C-alpha positions as MATLAB code, in Angstrom:
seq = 'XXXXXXXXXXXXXXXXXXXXXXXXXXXXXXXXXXXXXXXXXXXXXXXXXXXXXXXXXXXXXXXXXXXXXXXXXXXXXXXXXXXXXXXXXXXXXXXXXXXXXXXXXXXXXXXXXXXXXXXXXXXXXXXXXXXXXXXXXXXXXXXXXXXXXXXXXXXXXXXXXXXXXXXXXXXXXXXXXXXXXXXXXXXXXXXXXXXXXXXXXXXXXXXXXXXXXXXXXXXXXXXXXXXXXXXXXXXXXXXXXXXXXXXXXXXXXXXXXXXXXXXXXXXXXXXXXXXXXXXXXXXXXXXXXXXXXXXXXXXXXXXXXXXXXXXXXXXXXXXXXXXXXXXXXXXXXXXXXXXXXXXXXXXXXXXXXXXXXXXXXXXXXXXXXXXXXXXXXXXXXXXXXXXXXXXXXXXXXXXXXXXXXXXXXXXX';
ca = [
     166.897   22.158 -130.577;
     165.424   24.681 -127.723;
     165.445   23.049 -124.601;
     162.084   24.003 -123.028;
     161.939   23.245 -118.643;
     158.546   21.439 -117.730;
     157.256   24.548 -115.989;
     157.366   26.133 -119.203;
     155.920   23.853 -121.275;
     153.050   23.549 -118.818;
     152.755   27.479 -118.763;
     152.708   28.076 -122.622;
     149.997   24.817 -122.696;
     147.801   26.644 -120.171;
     148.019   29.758 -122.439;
     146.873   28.502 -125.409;
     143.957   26.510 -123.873;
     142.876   30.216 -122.637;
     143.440   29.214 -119.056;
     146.105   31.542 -117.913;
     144.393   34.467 -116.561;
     141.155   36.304 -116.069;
     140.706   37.859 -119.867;
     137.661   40.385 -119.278;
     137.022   42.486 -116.235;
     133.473   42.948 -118.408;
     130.267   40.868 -118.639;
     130.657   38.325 -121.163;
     128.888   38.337 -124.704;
     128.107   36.084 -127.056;
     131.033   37.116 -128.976;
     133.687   36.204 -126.375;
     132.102   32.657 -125.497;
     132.228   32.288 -129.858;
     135.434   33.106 -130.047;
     136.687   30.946 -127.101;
     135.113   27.947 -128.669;
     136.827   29.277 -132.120;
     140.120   29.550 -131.076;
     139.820   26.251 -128.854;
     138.119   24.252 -132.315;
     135.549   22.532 -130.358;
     134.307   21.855 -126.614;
     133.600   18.769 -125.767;
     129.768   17.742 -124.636;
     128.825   15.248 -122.001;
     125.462   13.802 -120.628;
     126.866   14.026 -117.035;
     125.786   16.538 -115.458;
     126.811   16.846 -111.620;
     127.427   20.540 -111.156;
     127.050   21.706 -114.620;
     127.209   20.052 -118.202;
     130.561   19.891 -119.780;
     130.920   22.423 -122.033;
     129.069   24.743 -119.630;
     132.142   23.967 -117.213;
     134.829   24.484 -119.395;
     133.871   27.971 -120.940;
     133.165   29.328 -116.968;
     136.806   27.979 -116.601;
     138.112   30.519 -119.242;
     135.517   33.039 -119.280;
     133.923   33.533 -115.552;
     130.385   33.873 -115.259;
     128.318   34.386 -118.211;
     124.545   33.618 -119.402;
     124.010   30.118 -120.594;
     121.313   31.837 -123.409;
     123.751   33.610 -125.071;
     124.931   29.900 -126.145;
     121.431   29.457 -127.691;
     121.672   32.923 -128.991;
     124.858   31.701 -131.409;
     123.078   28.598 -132.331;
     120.156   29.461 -133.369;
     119.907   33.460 -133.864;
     123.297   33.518 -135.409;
     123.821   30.506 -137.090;
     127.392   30.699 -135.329;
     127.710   27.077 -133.582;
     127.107   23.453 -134.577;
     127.677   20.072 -133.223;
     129.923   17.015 -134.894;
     132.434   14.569 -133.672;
     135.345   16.745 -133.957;
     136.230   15.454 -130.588;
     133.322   12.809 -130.151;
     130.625   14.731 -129.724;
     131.319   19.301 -129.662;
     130.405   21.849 -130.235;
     132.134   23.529 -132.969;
     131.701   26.769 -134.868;
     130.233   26.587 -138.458;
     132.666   28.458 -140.143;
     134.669   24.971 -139.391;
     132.742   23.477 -142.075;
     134.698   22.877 -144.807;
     137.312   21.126 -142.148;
     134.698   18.347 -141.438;
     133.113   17.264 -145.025;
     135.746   15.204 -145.788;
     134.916   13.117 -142.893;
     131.365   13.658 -143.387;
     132.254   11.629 -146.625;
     133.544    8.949 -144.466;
     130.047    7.290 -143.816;
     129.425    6.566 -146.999;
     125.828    6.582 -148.594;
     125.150    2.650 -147.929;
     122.581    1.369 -150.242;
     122.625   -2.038 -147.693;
     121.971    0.099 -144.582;
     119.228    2.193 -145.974;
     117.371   -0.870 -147.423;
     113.881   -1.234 -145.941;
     112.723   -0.060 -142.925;
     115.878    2.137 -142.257;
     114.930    3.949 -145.851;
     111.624    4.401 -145.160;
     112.256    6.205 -141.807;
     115.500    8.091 -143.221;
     112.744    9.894 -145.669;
     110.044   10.288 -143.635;
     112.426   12.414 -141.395;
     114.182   14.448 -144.370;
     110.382   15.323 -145.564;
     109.369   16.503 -141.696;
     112.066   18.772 -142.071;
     111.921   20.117 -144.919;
     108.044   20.750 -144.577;
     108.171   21.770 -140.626;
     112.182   22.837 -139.721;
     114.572   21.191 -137.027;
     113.009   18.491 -135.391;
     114.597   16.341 -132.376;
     113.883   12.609 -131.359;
     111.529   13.841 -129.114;
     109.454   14.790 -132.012;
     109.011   11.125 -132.214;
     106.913    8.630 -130.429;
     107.883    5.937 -129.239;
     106.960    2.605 -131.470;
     103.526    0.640 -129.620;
     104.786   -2.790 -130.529;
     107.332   -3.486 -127.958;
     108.698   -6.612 -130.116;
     110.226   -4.213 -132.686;
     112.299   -2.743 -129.780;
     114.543   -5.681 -130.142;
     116.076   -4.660 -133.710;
     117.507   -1.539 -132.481;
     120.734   -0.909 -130.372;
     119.550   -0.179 -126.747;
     122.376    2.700 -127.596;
     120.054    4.747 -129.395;
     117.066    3.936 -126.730;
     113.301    3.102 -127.756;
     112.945    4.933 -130.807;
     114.821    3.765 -134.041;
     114.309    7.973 -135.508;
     117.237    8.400 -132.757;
     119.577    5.922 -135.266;
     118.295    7.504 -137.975;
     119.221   10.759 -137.061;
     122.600   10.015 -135.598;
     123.617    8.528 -139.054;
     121.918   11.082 -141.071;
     124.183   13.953 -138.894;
     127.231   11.785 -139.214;
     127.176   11.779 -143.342;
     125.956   15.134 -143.150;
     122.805   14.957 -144.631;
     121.179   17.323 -141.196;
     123.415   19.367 -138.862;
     122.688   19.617 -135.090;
     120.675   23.464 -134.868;
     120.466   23.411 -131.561;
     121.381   21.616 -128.330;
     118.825   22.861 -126.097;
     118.944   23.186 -121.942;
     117.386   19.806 -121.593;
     120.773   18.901 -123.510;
     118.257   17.401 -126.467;
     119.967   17.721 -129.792;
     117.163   19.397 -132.507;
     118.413   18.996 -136.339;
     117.923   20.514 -139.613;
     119.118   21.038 -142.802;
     122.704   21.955 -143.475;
     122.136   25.493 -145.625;
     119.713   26.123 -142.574;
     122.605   25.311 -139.494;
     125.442   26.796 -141.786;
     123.881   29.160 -144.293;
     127.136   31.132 -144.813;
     129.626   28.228 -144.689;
     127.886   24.789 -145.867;
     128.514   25.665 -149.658;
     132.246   26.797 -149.085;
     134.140   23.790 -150.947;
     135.327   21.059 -148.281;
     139.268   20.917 -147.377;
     140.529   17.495 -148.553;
     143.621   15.949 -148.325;
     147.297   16.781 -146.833;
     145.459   20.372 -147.187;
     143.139   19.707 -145.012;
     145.539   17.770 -142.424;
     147.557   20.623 -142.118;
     145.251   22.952 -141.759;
     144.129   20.527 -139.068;
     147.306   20.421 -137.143;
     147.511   24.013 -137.214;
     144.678   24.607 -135.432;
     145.326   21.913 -132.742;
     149.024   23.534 -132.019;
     147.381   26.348 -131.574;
     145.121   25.054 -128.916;
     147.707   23.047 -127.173;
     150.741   25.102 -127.350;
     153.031   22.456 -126.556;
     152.352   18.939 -128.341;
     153.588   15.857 -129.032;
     152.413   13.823 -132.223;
     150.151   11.504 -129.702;
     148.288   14.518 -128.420;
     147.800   16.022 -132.192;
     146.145   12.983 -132.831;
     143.634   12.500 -130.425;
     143.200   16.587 -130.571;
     140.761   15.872 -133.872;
     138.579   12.927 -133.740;
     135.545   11.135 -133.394;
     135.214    8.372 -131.130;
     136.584    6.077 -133.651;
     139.247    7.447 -136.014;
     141.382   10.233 -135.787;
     141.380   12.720 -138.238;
     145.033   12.971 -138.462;
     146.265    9.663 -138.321;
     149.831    9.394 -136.351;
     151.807    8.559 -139.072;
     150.222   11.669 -140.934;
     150.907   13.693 -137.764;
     154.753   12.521 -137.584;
     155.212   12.871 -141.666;
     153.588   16.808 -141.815;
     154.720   17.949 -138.622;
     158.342   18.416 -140.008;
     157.684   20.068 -143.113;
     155.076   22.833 -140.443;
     158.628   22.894 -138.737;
     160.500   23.871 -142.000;
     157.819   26.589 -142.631;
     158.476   28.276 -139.357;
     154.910   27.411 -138.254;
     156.273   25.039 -135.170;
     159.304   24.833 -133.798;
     160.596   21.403 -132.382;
     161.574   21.537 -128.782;
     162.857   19.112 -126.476;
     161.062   19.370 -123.064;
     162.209   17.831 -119.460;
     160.652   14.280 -119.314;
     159.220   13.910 -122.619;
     160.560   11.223 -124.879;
     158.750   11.467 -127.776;
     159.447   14.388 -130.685;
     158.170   17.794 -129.520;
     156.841   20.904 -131.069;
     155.964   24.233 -129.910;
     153.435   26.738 -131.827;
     155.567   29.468 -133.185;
     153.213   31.981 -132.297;
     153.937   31.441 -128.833;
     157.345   32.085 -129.024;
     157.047   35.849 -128.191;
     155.241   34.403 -124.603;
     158.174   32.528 -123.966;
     160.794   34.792 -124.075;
     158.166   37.200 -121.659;
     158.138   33.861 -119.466;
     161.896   33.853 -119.430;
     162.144   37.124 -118.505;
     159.498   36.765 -115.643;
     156.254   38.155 -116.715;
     153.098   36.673 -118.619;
     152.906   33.481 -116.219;
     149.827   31.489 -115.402;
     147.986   33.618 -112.791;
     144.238   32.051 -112.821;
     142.948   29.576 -110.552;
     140.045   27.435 -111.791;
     138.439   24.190 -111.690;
     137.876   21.668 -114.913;
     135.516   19.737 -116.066;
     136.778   16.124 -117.074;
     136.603   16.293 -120.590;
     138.049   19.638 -120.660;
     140.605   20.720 -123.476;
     143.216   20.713 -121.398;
     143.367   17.497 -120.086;
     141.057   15.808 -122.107;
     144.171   13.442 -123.093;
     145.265   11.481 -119.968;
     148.615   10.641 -121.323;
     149.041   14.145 -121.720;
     148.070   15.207 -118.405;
     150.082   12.599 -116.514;
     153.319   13.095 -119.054;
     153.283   16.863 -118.569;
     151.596   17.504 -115.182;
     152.692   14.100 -113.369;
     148.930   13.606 -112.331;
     147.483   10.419 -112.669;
     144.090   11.563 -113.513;
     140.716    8.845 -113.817;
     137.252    9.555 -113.809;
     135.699    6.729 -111.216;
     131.587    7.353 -111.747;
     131.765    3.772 -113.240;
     134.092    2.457 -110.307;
     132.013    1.221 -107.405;
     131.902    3.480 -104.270;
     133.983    1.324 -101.971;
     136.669    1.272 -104.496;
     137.172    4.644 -105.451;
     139.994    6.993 -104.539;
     139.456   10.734 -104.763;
     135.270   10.572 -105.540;
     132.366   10.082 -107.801;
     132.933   13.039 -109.731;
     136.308   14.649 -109.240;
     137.632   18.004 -111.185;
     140.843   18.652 -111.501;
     142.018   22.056 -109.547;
     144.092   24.623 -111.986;
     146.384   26.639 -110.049;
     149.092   29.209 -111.619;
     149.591   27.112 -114.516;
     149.651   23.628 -112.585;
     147.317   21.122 -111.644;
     147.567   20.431 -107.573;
     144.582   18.558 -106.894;
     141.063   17.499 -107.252;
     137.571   18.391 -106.102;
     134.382   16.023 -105.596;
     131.635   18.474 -105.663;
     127.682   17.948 -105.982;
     125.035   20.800 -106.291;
     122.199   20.795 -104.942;
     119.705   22.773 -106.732;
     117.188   22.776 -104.678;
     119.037   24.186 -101.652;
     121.172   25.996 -103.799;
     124.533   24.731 -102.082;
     127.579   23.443 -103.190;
     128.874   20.690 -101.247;
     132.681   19.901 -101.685;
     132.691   16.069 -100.514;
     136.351   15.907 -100.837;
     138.812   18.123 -101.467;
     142.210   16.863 -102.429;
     145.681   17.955 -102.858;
     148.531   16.519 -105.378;
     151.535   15.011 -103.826;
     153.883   17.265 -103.360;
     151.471   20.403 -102.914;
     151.755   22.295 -100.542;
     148.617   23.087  -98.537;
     149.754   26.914  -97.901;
     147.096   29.903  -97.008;
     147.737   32.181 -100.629;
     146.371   28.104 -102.311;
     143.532   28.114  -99.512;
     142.469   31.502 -100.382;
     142.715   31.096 -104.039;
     140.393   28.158 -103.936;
     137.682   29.689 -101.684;
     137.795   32.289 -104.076;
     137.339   30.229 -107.142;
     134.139   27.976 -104.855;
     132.637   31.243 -104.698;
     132.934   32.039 -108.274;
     131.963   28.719 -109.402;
     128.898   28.562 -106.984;
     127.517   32.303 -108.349;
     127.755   30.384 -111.866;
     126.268   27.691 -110.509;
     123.033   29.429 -109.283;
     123.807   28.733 -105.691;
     124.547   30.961 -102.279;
     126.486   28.690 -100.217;
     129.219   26.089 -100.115;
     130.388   23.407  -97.920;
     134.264   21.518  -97.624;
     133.033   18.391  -96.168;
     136.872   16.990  -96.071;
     139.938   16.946  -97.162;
     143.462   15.593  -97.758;
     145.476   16.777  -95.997;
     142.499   17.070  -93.275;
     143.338   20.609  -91.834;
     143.104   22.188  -95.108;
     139.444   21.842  -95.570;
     139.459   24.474  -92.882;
     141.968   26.557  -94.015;
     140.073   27.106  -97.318;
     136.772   27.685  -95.468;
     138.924   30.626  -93.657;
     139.708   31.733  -96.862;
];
């Protein structure tokens, strides 16, 4: 079995999430930001927006600078992006489609649940699209009698169109056209969203499992059969369950398409994308290596896995906007910092728009790291990136662990 050092294995996972170096020297096109989120599968959305949504975050990370419209450009111009739970909710290209049907079939056509009033709203909606296009739950007012409130989950808020909606998306019945800059999601019908790929035939089976796995060794690199699991899911089931995962993943090994490794401090079985293994014989011989430094969003690829991060990165890694302020350790809304393949610390930033600063509340370093001037400088660098993306002219390192580095980035 090839015996892979931890270094490594962090180096080749940084590589395939696209978070190695600084790709183009160009401005970014629509092109580059689909084919980021094509290679990666999906990218993760979030409500929380601090700095910058999620997925706004995470393709800056591996792209730079670029303009947010050419994300509605792909949506709705070019009928190039979607939204399902691939990873709870992403954004994921449509030519994915046939990969997600099957579990489109999962939520099966209830005749119970669409009795009554849930019926009578499900069809109202399908007929407002069909006669007026991709409507959102904003379309919608709110109901007058405040009584009826109490018969739908406060999940889904004041209007019960919102449930409707989010069922009708989940069996597939409308796809998400559009989630626009007030992060509203605006649906429509499926040969609308996915003209070119809705009609393909769906992937079933140990088909489409493999095809599955495939595509999430190719975004992790390195993987154990924990991390190929959560890679595809929604927020309740996985798409490959584990004991598929441990059951396929031998037979990928047998066609050459992974290659079991055995990496320094992982116990569980091992496998590395064959494609990679070019990289790591240029890694051996001392060129190709993690040279970008960036900062993540939370639910970034990467790291979206905790297990993962700690097990391969030894960084203990929770997000504490729940956790009451006196009780938190590194902030309200800490990113991780990426730094020549590693992870050596965390920021707590907030932007304020207004002002057009961003203000580093605390800026902390890993055990272990060393808080040296080439890490200072590499930092400032990437605040001054990240605050261009961000809109903003300034920023600010309020503090910092240890304390004296806070000034040697601000020298930086």
């Amino acid at each position: 079995m090839m015996q892979l050092t931890k270094r490594e294995a962090q180096a080749l996972a940084v590589i395939a999430s696209r978070l190695d170096r600084r790709h183009f020297t160009r401005t970014i096109n629509p092109d580059d930001i689909l084919e980021t989120i094509t290679h990666l599968g999906m990218i993760q959305l979030d409500t929380i927006s601090v700095v910058s949504r999620s997925h706004e975050t995470a393709l800056w990370s591996r792209l730079g600078n670029y303009n947010l419209d050419h994300l509605t450009t792909l949506f709705t111009e070019r009928r190039a992006l979607t939204e399902y739970l691939t990873h709870a909710a992403a954004i994921t290209p449509t030519t994915y489609m046939p990969l997600l049907r099957q579990n489109m079939m999962r939520y099966p056509d209830d005749p119970e649940y669409w009795s009554g009033h849930r019926g009578e709203i499900r069809d109202r909606i399908l007929e407002r699209i069909y006669a007026e296009g991709a409507v959102g739950s904003r379309s919608f007012e709110s109901p007058k009698d405040a009584a009826r409130l109490a018969q739908w989950e406060s999940w889904y808020g004041n209007k019960p169109e919102r449930e409707i909606l989010f069922a009708l998306h989940a069996q597939g019945d409308v796809l998400v056209s559009l989630r626009d800059r007030s992060f509203g999601r605006w649906y429509d019908l499926p040969e609308r969203v996915a003209p070119e790929h809705w009609h393909i035939p769906a992937l079933t089976g140990e088909e489409l499992q493999r095809t599955l796995l495939s595509h999430a060794m190719r975004s992790l690199g390195v993987a154990t059969a924990p991390w190929l699991t959560d890679y595809w899911r929604t927020g309740g089931h996985a798409y490959v369950p584990n004991n598929d995962v441990r059951r396929l993943m031998p037979s990928l090994a047998e066609e050459g398409c992974v290659i079991p490794v055995s990496v320094d401090g992982l116990k569980d079985d091992t496998w590395l994308d064959a494609s990679l293994l070019p990289t790591l014989e240029s890694l051996r011989e001392g060129s190709g290596w993690p040279t970008k430094t960036t900062f993540l969003s939370p639910f970034d690829n990467l790291i979206w896995n905790r297990d993962r991060m700690e097990q391969l990165w030894d960084m203990y890694y929770r997000l504490e906007i729940y956790t009451p302020a006196a009780k938190r350790v590194y902030g309200y809304y800490t990113m991780p910092i990426l730094h020549r393949g590693r992870l050596v610390g965390l920021i707590d930033p907030s932007m304020n728009r207004k002002d057009r600063v961003l203000t580093i509340r605390a800026l902390h370093l890993w055990k272990g790291v060393k808080p040296t001037v080439p890490l200072a400088r590499a930092i400032a660098k990437t605040l001054d990136e990240f605050t261009a993306f961000l809109g903003g002219t300034d920023w600010y390192v309020l503090q910092s662990n240890p304390p004296e580095f806070a000034m040697m980035v601000t020298d930086g």
